[in-house]
Short mmCIF file of C-alpha atoms and ligand atoms in Angstrom, two decimals:
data_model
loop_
_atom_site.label_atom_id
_atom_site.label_comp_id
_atom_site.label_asym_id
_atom_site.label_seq_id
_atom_site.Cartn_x
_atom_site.Cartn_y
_atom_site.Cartn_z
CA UNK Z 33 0.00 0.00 0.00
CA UNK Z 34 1.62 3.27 -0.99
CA UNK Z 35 1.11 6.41 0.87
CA UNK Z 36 -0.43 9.45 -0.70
CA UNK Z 37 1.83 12.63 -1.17
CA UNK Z 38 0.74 15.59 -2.29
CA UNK Z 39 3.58 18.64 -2.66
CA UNK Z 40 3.15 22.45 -3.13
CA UNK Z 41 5.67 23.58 -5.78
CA UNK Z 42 5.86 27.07 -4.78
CA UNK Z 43 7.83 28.20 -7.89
CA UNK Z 44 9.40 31.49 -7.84
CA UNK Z 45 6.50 33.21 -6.06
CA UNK Z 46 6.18 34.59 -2.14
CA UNK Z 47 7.61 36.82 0.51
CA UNK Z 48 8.09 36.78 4.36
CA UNK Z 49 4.88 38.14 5.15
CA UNK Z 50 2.82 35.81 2.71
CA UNK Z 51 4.57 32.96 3.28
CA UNK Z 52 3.74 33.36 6.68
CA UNK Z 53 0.16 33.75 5.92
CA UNK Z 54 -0.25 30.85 3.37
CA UNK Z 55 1.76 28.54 6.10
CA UNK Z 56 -0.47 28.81 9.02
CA UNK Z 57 -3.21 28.62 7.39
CA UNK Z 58 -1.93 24.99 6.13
CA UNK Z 59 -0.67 23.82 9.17
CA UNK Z 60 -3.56 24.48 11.04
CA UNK Z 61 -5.76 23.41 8.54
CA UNK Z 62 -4.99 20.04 8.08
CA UNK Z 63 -7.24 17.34 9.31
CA UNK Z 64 -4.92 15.39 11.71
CA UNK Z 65 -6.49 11.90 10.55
CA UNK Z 66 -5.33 12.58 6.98
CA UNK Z 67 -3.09 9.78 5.87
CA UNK Z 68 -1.65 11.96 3.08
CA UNK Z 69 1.85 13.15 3.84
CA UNK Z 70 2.44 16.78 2.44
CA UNK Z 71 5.40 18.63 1.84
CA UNK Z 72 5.88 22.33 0.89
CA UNK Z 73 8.85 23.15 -1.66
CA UNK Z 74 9.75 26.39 -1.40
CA UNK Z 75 12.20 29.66 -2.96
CA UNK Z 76 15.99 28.18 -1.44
CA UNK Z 77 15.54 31.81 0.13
CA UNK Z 78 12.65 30.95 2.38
CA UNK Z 79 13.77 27.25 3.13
CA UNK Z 80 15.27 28.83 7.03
CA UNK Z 81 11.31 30.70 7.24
CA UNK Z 82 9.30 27.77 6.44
CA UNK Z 83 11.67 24.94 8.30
CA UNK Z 84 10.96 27.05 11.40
CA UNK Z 85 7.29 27.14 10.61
CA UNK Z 86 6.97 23.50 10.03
CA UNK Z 87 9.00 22.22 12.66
CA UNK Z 88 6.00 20.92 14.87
CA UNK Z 89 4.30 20.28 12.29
CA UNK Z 90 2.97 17.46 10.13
CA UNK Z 91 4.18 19.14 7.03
CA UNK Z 92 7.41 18.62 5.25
CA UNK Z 93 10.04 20.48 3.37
CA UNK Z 94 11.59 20.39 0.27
CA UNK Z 95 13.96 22.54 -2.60
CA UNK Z 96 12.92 23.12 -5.96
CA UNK Z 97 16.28 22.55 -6.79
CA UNK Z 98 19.80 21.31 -5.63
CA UNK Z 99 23.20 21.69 -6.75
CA UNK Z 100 24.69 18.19 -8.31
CA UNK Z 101 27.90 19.03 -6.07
CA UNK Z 102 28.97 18.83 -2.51
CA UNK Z 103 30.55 22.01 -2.09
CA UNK Z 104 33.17 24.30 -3.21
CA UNK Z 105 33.36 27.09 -6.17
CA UNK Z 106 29.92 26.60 -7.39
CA UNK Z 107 28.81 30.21 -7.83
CA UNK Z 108 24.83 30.61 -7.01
CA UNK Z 109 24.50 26.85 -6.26
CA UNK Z 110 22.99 25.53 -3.24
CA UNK Z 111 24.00 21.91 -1.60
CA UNK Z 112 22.37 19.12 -0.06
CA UNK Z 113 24.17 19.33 3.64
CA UNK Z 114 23.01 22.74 3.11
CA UNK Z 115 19.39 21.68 2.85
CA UNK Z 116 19.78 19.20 5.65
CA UNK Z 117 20.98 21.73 8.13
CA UNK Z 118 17.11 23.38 7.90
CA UNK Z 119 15.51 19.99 7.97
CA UNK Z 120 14.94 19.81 4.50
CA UNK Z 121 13.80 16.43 3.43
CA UNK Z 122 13.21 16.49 -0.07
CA UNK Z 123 14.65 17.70 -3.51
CA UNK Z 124 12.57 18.32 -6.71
CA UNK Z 125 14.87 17.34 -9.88
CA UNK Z 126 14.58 17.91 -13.39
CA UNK Z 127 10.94 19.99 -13.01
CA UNK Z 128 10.30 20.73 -16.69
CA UNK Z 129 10.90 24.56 -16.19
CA UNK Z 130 14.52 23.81 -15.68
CA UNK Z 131 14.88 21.39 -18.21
CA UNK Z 132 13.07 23.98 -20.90
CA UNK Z 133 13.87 27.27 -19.29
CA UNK Z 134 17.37 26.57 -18.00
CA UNK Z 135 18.65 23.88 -20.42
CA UNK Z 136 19.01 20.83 -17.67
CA UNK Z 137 19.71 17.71 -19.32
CA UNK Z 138 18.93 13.89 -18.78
CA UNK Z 139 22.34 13.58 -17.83
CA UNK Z 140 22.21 17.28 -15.40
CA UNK Z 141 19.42 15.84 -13.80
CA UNK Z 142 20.63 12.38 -13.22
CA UNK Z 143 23.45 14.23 -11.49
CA UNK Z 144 21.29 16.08 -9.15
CA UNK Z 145 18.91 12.80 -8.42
CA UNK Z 146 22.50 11.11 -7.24
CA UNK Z 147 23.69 14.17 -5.25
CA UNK Z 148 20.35 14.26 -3.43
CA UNK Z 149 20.40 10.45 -2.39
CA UNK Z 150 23.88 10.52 -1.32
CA UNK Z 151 23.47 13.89 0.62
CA UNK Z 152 20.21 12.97 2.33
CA UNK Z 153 17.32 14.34 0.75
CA UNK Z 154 14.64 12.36 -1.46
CA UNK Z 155 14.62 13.23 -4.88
CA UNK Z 156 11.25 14.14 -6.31
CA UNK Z 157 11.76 13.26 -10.00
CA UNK Z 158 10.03 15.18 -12.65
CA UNK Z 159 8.71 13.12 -16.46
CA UNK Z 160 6.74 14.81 -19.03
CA UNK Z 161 6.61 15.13 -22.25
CA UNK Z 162 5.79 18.54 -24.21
CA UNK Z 163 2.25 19.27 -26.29
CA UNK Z 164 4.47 18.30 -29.46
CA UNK Z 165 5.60 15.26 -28.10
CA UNK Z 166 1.80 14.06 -27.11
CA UNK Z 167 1.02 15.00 -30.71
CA UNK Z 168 3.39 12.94 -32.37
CA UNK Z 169 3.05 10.21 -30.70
CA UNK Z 170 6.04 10.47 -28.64
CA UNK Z 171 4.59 10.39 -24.77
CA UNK Z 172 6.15 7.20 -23.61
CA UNK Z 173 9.69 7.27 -25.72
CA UNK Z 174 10.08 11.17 -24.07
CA UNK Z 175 8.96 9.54 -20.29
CA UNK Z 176 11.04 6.60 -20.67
CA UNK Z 177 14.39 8.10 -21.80
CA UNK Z 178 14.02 10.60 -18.32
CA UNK Z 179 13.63 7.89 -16.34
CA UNK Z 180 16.42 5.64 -18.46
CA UNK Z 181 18.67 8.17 -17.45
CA UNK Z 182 18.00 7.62 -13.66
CA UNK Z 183 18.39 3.91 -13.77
CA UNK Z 184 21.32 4.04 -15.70
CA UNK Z 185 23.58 6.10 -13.63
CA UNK Z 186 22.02 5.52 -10.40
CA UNK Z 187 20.04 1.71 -10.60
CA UNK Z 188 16.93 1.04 -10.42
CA UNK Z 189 16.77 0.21 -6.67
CA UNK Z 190 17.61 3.99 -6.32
CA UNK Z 191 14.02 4.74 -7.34
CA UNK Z 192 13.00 2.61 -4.07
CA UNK Z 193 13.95 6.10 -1.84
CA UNK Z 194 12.75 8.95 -4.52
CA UNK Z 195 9.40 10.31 -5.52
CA UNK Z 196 8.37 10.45 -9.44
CA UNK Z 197 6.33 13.23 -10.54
CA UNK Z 198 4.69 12.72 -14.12
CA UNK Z 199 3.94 16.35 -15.05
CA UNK Z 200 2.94 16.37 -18.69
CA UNK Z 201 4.40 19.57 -19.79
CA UNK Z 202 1.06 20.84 -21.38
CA UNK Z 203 -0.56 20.65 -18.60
CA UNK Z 204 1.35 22.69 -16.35
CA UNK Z 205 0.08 26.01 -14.88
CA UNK Z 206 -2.09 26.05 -18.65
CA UNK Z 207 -5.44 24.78 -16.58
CA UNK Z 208 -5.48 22.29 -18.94
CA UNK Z 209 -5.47 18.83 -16.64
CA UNK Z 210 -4.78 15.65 -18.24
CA UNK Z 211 -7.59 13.30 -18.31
CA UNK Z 212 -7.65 10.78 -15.23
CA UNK Z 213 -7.12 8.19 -17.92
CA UNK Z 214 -4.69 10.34 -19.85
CA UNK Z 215 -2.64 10.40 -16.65
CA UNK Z 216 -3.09 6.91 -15.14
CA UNK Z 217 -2.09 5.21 -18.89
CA UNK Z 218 1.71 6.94 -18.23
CA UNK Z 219 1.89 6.45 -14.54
CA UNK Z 220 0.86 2.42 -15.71
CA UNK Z 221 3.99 3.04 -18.38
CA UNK Z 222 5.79 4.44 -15.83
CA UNK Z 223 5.72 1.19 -13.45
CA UNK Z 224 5.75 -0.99 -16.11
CA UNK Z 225 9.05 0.73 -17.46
CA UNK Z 226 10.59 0.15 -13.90
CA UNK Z 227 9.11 -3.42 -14.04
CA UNK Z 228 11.54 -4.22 -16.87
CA UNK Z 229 14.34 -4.09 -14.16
CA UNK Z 230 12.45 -4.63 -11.06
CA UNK Z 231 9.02 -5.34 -9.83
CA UNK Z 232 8.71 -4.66 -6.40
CA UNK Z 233 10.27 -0.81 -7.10
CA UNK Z 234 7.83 -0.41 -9.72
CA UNK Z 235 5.19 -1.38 -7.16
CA UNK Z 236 6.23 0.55 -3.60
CA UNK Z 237 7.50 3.89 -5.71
CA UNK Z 238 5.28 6.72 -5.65
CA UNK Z 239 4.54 8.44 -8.51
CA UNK Z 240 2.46 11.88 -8.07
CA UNK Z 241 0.72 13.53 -11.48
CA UNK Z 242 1.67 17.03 -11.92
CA UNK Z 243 -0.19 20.02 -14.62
CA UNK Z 244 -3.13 21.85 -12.99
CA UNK Z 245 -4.77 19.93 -9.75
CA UNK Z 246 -7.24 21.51 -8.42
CA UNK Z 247 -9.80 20.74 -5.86
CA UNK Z 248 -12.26 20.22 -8.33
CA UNK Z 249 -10.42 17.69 -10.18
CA UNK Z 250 -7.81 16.52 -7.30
CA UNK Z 251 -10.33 13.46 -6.05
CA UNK Z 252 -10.80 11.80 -9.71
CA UNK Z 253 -7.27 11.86 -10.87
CA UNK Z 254 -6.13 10.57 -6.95
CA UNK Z 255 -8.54 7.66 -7.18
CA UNK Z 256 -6.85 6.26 -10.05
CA UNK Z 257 -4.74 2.73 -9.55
CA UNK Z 258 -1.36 4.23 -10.19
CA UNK Z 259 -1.80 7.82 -9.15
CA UNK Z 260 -0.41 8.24 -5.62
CA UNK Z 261 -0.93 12.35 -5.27
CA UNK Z 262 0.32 15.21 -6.61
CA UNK Z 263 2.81 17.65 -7.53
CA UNK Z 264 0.88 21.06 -7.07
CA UNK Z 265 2.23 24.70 -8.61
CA UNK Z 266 -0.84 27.23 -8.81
CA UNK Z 267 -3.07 25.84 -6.51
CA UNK Z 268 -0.73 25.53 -3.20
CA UNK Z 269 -0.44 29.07 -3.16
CA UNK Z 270 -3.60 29.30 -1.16
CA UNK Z 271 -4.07 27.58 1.50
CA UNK Z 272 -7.36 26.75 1.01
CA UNK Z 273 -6.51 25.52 -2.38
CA UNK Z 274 -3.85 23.78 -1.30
CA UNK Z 275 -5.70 21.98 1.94
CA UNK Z 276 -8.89 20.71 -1.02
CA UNK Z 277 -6.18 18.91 -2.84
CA UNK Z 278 -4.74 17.73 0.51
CA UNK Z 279 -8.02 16.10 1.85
CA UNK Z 280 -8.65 15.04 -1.55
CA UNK Z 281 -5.86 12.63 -1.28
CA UNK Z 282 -6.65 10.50 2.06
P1 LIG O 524 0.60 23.75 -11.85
O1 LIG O 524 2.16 23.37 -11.74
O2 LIG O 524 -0.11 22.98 -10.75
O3 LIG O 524 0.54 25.22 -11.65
O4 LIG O 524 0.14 23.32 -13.21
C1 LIG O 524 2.59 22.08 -11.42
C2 LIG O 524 4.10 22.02 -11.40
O5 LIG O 524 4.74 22.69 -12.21
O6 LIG O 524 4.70 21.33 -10.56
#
């Protein structure tokens, strides 16, 4: 039986005094018999803000982000025993706005996924393919060379102690959710990819959908077989968004 998750993905949006706001009402919001485990990932900036917030908390923290090095002259870059010293837990890798925006590579963001395991944090790995991609056909070649990259450098029994995130790219922060069937035909590819290698980490791994959850549509796309939560942007920017999608998950 796998756990639900559901994660904010804050992106590059709030300040002290929001934060603050959108926090509380999140913490003490959430129903304590929830059996969904929830995590905030938040601006590297605010990471020392929210781990104070969330210390007593049920709620977790992760990066958007993480340097694939230790330490050392890595201008602008930001470590795992960095990370760790706030109580951050987990790591998102290879989101599609830093593969598309900031030129990250299979290969960049296998990097990162092995930095994050070996310093401590769990990677949540981002899949998705782009509208063009759907379109031609290409959905489960694009998905399955992302996570090829992973198992290659790192083995599949790394996936064991990450999170995947199936975000088609379309669908993110466009309104325009995938289908519950849309989604839950990848997230079957997904397992069934990790199958190939090994079955029992293609049954305990979590994989979250990602592109537009909302409470209205958080409940259908949660109840499907191989959907195990979500990876939210928009809509965990309000609490009361945010806490929907939570309760919508168990
Ligand atoms: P969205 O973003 O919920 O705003 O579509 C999801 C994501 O990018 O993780």
């Amino acid at each position: 039986m796998r756990q639900p998750f559901v994660a904010g993905n804050w992106k590059q949006n709030g300040s002290l005094s929001q934060n603050k706001e959108l926090m509380s009402g999140v913490i003490n919001g959430l129903d304590s018999g929830l059996t969904v485990k929830v995590a905030v990932c938040v601006p590297y900036i605010y990471i020392s803000q929210i781990s104070d917030m969330v210390a007593s908390s049920k709620v977790s923290l992760g990066s958007q982000n993480v340097s694939d090095q230790e330490s050392g002259a890595f201008t602008g870059e930001i470590g795992c025993s960095m990370l760790k010293e706030f109580a951050c837990e987990y790591a998102i890798v290879g989101h599609s706005e830093r593969r598309a925006i900031y030129g990250e590579s299979d290969d960049d963001v296998a990097k990162k996924f092995t930095a994050a395991q070996k310093g401590g944090l769990i990677p949540i790995l981002c899949v998705g393919e782009l509208l063009e991609e759907r379109e031609s056909g290409q959905t489960e070649v694009v998905v399955e060379r992302q996570l090829s990259a992973i198992i290659n450098s790192s083995g599949v029994a790394s996936l064991k102690d990450s999170i995947i995130a199936y975000e088609p790219v379309w669908a993110i922060g466009t309104g325009k959710t995938a289908s519950p069937d849309q989604a839950q035909d990848v997230h079957f590819f997904i397992r069934s990819v990790i199958a190939k290698y090994d079955e029992s980490v293609s049954q305990s791994v979590q994989i979250l959908y990602g592109g537009s959850v909302k409470g209205s549509n958080a409940k259908e796309l949660f109840s499907m077989q191989d959907i195990d939560g979500g990876l939210i942007g928009g809509a965990s920017l309000k609490s009361d968004d945010f806490l929907a999608i939570c309760n919508a998950a168990g």
